[in-house]
CSV table of C-alpha atoms in Angstrom, one decimal:
chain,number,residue,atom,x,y,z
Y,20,UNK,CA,0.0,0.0,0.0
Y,21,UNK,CA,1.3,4.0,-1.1
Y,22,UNK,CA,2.8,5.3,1.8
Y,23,UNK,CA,0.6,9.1,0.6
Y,24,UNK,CA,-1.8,9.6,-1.9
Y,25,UNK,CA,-1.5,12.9,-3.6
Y,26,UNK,CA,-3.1,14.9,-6.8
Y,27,UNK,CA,-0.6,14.3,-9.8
Y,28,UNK,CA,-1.1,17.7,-10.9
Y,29,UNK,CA,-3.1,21.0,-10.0
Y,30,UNK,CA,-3.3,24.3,-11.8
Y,31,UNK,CA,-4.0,27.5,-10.7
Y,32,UNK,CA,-3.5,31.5,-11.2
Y,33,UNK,CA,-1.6,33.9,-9.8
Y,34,UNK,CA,-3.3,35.3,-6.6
Y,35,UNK,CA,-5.5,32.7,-5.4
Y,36,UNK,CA,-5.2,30.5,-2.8
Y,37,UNK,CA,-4.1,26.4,-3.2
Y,38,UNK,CA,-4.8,23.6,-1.5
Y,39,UNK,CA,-3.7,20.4,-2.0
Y,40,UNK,CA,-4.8,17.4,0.3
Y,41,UNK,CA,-2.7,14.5,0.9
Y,42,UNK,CA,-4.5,10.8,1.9
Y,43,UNK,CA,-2.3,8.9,4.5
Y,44,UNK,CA,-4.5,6.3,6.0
Y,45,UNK,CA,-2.2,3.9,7.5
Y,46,UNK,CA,-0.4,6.8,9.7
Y,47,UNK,CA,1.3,5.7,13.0
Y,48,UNK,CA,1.2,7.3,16.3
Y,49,UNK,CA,4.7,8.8,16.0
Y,50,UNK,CA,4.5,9.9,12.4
Y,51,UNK,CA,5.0,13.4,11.2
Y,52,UNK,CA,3.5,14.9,8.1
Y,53,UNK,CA,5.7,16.9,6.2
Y,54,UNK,CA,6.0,19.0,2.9
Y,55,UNK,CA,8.4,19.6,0.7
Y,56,UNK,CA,8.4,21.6,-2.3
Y,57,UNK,CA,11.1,21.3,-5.7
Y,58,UNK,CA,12.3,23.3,-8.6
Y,59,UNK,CA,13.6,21.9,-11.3
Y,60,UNK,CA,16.9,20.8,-11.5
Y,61,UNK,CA,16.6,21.0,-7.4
Y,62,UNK,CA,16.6,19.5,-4.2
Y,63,UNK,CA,13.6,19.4,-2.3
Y,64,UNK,CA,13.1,22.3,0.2
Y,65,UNK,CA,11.5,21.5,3.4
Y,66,UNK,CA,7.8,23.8,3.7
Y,67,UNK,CA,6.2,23.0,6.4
Y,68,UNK,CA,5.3,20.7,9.3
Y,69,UNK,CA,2.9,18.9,12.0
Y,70,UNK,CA,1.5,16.4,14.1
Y,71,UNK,CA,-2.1,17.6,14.5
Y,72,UNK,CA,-4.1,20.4,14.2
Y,73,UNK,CA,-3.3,23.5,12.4
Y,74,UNK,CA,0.8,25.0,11.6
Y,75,UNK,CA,1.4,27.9,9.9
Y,76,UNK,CA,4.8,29.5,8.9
Y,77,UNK,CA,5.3,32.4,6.7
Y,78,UNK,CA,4.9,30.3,3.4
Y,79,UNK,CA,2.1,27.8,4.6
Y,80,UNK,CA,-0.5,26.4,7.0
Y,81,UNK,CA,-0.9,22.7,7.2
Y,82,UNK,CA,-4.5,21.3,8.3
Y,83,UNK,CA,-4.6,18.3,10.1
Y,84,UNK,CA,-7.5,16.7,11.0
Y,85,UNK,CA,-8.4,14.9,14.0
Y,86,UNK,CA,-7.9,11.6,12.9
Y,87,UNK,CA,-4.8,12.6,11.2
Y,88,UNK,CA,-5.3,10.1,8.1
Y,89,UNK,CA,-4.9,13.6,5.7
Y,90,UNK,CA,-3.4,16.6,5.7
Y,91,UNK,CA,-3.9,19.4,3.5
Y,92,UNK,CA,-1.5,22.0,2.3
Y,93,UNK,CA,-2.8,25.7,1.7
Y,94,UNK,CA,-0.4,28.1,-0.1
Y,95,UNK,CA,-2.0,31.7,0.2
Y,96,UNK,CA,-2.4,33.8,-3.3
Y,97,UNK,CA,0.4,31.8,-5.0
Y,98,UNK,CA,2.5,33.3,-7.6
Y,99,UNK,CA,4.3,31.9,-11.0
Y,100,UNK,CA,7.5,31.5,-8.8
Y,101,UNK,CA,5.0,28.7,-6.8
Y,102,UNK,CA,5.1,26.4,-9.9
Y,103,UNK,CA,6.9,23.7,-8.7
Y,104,UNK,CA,6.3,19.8,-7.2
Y,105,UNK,CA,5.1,19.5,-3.8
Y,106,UNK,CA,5.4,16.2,-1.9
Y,107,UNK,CA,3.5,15.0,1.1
Y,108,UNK,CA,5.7,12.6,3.7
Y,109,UNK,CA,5.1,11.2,6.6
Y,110,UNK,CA,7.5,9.9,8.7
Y,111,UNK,CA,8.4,6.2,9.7
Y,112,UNK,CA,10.2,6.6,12.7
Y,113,UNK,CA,12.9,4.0,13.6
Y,114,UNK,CA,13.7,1.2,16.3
Y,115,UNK,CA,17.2,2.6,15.9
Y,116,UNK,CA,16.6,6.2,15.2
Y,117,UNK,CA,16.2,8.5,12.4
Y,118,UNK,CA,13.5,8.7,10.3
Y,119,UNK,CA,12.9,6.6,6.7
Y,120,UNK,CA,11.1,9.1,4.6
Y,121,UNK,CA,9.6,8.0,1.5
Y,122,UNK,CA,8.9,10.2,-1.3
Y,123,UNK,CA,5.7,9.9,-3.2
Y,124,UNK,CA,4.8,10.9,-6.6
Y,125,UNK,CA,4.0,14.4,-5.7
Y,126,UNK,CA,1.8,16.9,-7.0
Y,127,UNK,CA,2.7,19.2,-9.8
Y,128,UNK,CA,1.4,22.6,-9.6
Y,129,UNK,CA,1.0,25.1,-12.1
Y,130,UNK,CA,0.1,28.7,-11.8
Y,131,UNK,CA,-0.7,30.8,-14.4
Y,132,UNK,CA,-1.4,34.5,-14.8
F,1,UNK,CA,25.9,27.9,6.8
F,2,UNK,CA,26.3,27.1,3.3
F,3,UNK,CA,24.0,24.3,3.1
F,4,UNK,CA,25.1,20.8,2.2
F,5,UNK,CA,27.6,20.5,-0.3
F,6,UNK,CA,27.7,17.9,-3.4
F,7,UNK,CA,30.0,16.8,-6.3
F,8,UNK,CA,30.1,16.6,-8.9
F,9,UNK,CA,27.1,18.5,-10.3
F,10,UNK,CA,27.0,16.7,-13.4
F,11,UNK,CA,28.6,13.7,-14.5
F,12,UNK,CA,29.0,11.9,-18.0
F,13,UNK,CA,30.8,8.6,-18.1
F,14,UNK,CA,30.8,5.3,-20.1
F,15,UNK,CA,29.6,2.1,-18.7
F,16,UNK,CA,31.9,-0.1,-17.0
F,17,UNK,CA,33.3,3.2,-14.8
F,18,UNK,CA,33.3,3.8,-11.7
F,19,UNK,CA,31.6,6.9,-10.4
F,20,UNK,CA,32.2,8.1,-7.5
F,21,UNK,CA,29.5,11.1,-5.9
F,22,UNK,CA,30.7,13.1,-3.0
F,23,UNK,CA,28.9,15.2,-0.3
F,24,UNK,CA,29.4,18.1,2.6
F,25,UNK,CA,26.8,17.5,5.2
F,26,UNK,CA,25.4,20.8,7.1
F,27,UNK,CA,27.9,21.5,10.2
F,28,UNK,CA,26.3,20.1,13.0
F,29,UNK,CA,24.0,17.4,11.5
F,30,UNK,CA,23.8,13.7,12.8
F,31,UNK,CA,22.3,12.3,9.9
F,32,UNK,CA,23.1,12.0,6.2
F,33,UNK,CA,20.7,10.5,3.6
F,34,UNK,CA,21.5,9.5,-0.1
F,35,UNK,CA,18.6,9.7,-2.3
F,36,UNK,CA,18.1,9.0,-6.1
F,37,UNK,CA,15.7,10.2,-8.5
F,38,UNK,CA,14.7,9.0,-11.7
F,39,UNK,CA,11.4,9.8,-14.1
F,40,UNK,CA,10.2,6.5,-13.4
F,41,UNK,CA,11.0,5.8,-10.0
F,42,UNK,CA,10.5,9.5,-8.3
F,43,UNK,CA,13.1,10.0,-5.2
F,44,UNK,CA,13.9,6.8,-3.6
F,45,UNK,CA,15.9,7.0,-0.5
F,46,UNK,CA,19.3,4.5,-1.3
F,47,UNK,CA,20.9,4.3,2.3
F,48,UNK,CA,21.0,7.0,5.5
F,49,UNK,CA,23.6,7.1,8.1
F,50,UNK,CA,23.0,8.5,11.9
F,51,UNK,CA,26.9,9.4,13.2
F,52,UNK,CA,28.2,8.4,10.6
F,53,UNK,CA,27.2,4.7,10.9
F,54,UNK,CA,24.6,2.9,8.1
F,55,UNK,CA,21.3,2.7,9.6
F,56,UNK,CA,19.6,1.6,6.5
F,57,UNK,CA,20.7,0.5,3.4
F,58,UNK,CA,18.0,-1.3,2.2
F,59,UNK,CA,17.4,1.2,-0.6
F,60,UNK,CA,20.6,0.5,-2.2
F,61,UNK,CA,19.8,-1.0,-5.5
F,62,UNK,CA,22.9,-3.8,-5.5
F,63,UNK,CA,26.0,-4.3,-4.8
F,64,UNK,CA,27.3,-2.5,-7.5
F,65,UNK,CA,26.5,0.6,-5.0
F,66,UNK,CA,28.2,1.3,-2.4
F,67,UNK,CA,28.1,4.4,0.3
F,68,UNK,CA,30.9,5.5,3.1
F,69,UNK,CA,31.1,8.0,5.5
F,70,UNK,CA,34.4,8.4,7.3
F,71,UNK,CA,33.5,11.5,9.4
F,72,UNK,CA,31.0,13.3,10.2
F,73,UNK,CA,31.7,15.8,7.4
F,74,UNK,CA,32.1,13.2,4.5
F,75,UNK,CA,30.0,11.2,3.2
F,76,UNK,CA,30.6,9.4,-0.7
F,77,UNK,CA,28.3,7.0,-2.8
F,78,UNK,CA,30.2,5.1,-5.2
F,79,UNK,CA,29.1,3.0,-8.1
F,80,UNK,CA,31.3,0.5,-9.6
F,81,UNK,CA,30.5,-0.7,-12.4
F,82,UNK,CA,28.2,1.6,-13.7
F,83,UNK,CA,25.5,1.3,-16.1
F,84,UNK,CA,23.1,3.3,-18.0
F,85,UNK,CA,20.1,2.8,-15.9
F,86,UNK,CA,22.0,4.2,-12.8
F,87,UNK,CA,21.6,7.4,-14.8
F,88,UNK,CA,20.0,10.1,-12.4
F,89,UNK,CA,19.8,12.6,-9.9
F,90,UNK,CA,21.7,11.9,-7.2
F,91,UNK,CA,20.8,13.8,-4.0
F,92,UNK,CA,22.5,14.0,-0.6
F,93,UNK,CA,20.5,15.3,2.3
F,94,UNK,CA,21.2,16.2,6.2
F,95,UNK,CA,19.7,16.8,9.3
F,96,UNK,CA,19.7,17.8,12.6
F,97,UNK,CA,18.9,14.7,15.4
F,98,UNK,CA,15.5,16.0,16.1
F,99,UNK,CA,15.0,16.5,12.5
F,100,UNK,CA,15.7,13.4,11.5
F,101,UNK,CA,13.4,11.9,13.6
F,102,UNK,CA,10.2,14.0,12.2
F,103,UNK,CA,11.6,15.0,8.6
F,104,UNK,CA,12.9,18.3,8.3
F,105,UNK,CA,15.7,17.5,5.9
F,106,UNK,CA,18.1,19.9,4.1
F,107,UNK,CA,18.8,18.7,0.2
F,108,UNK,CA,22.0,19.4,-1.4
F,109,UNK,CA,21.7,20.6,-5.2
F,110,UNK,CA,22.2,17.0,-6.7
F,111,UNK,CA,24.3,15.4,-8.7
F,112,UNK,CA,23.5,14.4,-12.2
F,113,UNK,CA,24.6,11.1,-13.4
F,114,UNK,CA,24.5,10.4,-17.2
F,115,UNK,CA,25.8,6.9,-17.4
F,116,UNK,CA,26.3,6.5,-21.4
């Protein structure tokens, strides 16, 4: 079973406000939800964060429901410089530390003027 | 800081070489991750290290594949032979202790492997 289930793609314009929801049924107690975002011909760049509830930083807010089997990422009046992939993770925390991230298909956005 | 550090950034070499792909971890970090990413296969994480010992390696896609860290500064992934389908973004990625643990990673910039 996928790890996430994300969107493949989403288009939007310039101004408005995106949100893309991420399915993660099988989430364990200890997991994380986490968003990256990537450029071309980048590495991914950490967004945002959480557990539960709502987080919000200067560039997102992450929704997380009660049951905490999706999140959703809303990006406020994007711009053409949003275009990029965004992935949804969630963490699988190990015996013997760290964390084993895996990378879904992500969820290309395009915004338009 | 300036961010983890990787090497080459792009790569072309014929098959049957050896490649060897080199990266700076973020001062400070505890862990190092090695991910690939291909068209097909999206980003698929090869091997991570915590102190610079292999946690998980499971990832790696044979033995042709092999990664080292020798400090906690260091870290290479080396692939010997190579062959055309190892052709793709390679990315090295750090983090912090607590961060590794909930997922805040930091990437490098990649390296691109064209395995002719």
């Amino acid at each position: 079973l996928a790890k996430t289930t994300q969107p493949i793609s989403m288009d939007s314009y310039e101004g408005q406000e995106v949100n893309i929801t991420c399915s993660h049924n099988n989430i364990a107690t200890n997991d994380y939800i986490t968003w990256y975002q990537q450029f071309p011909s980048q590495g991914p760049r950490f967004i945002i964060q959480g557990y539960k509830t709502k987080v919000t930083n200067e560039v997102a807010s992450l929704f997380i429901p009660a049951d905490r089997k999706s999140s959703t990422l809303s990006l406020p009046r994007v711009s053409l410089s949003d275009t990029a992939v965004y992935y949804c993770l969630v963490g699988e925390v190990l015996t013997g530390g760290g964390n084993k991230l895996t990378f879904g298909t992500g969820t290309q956005l395009k915004v338009e003027l | 800081d300036a961010g983890v550090i990787q090497s080459p950034r792009h790569e072309v070499t014929e098959m049957g070489q050896e490649v060897t792909l080199r990266c700076k971890p973020i001062s400070g970090h505890d862990y190092l991750f090695w991910y690939r990413q291909t068209m097909m296969r999206g980003l698929e994480l090869l091997i991570y290290f915590n102190n610079n010992v292999p946690i998980d390696d499971s990832g790696m896609p044979e033995d042709r594949f092999s990664a080292k860290m020798p400090n906690a500064s260091f870290s290479t992934l080396k692939i010997q032979p190579s062959e055309p389908r190892d052709s793709a973004v390679y990315f090295c990625a750090s983090s912090s202790a607590s961060g590794g643990a909930t997922g805040e990673l930091f990437f490098g910039e990649g390296s691109r492997l064209t395995v002719l």
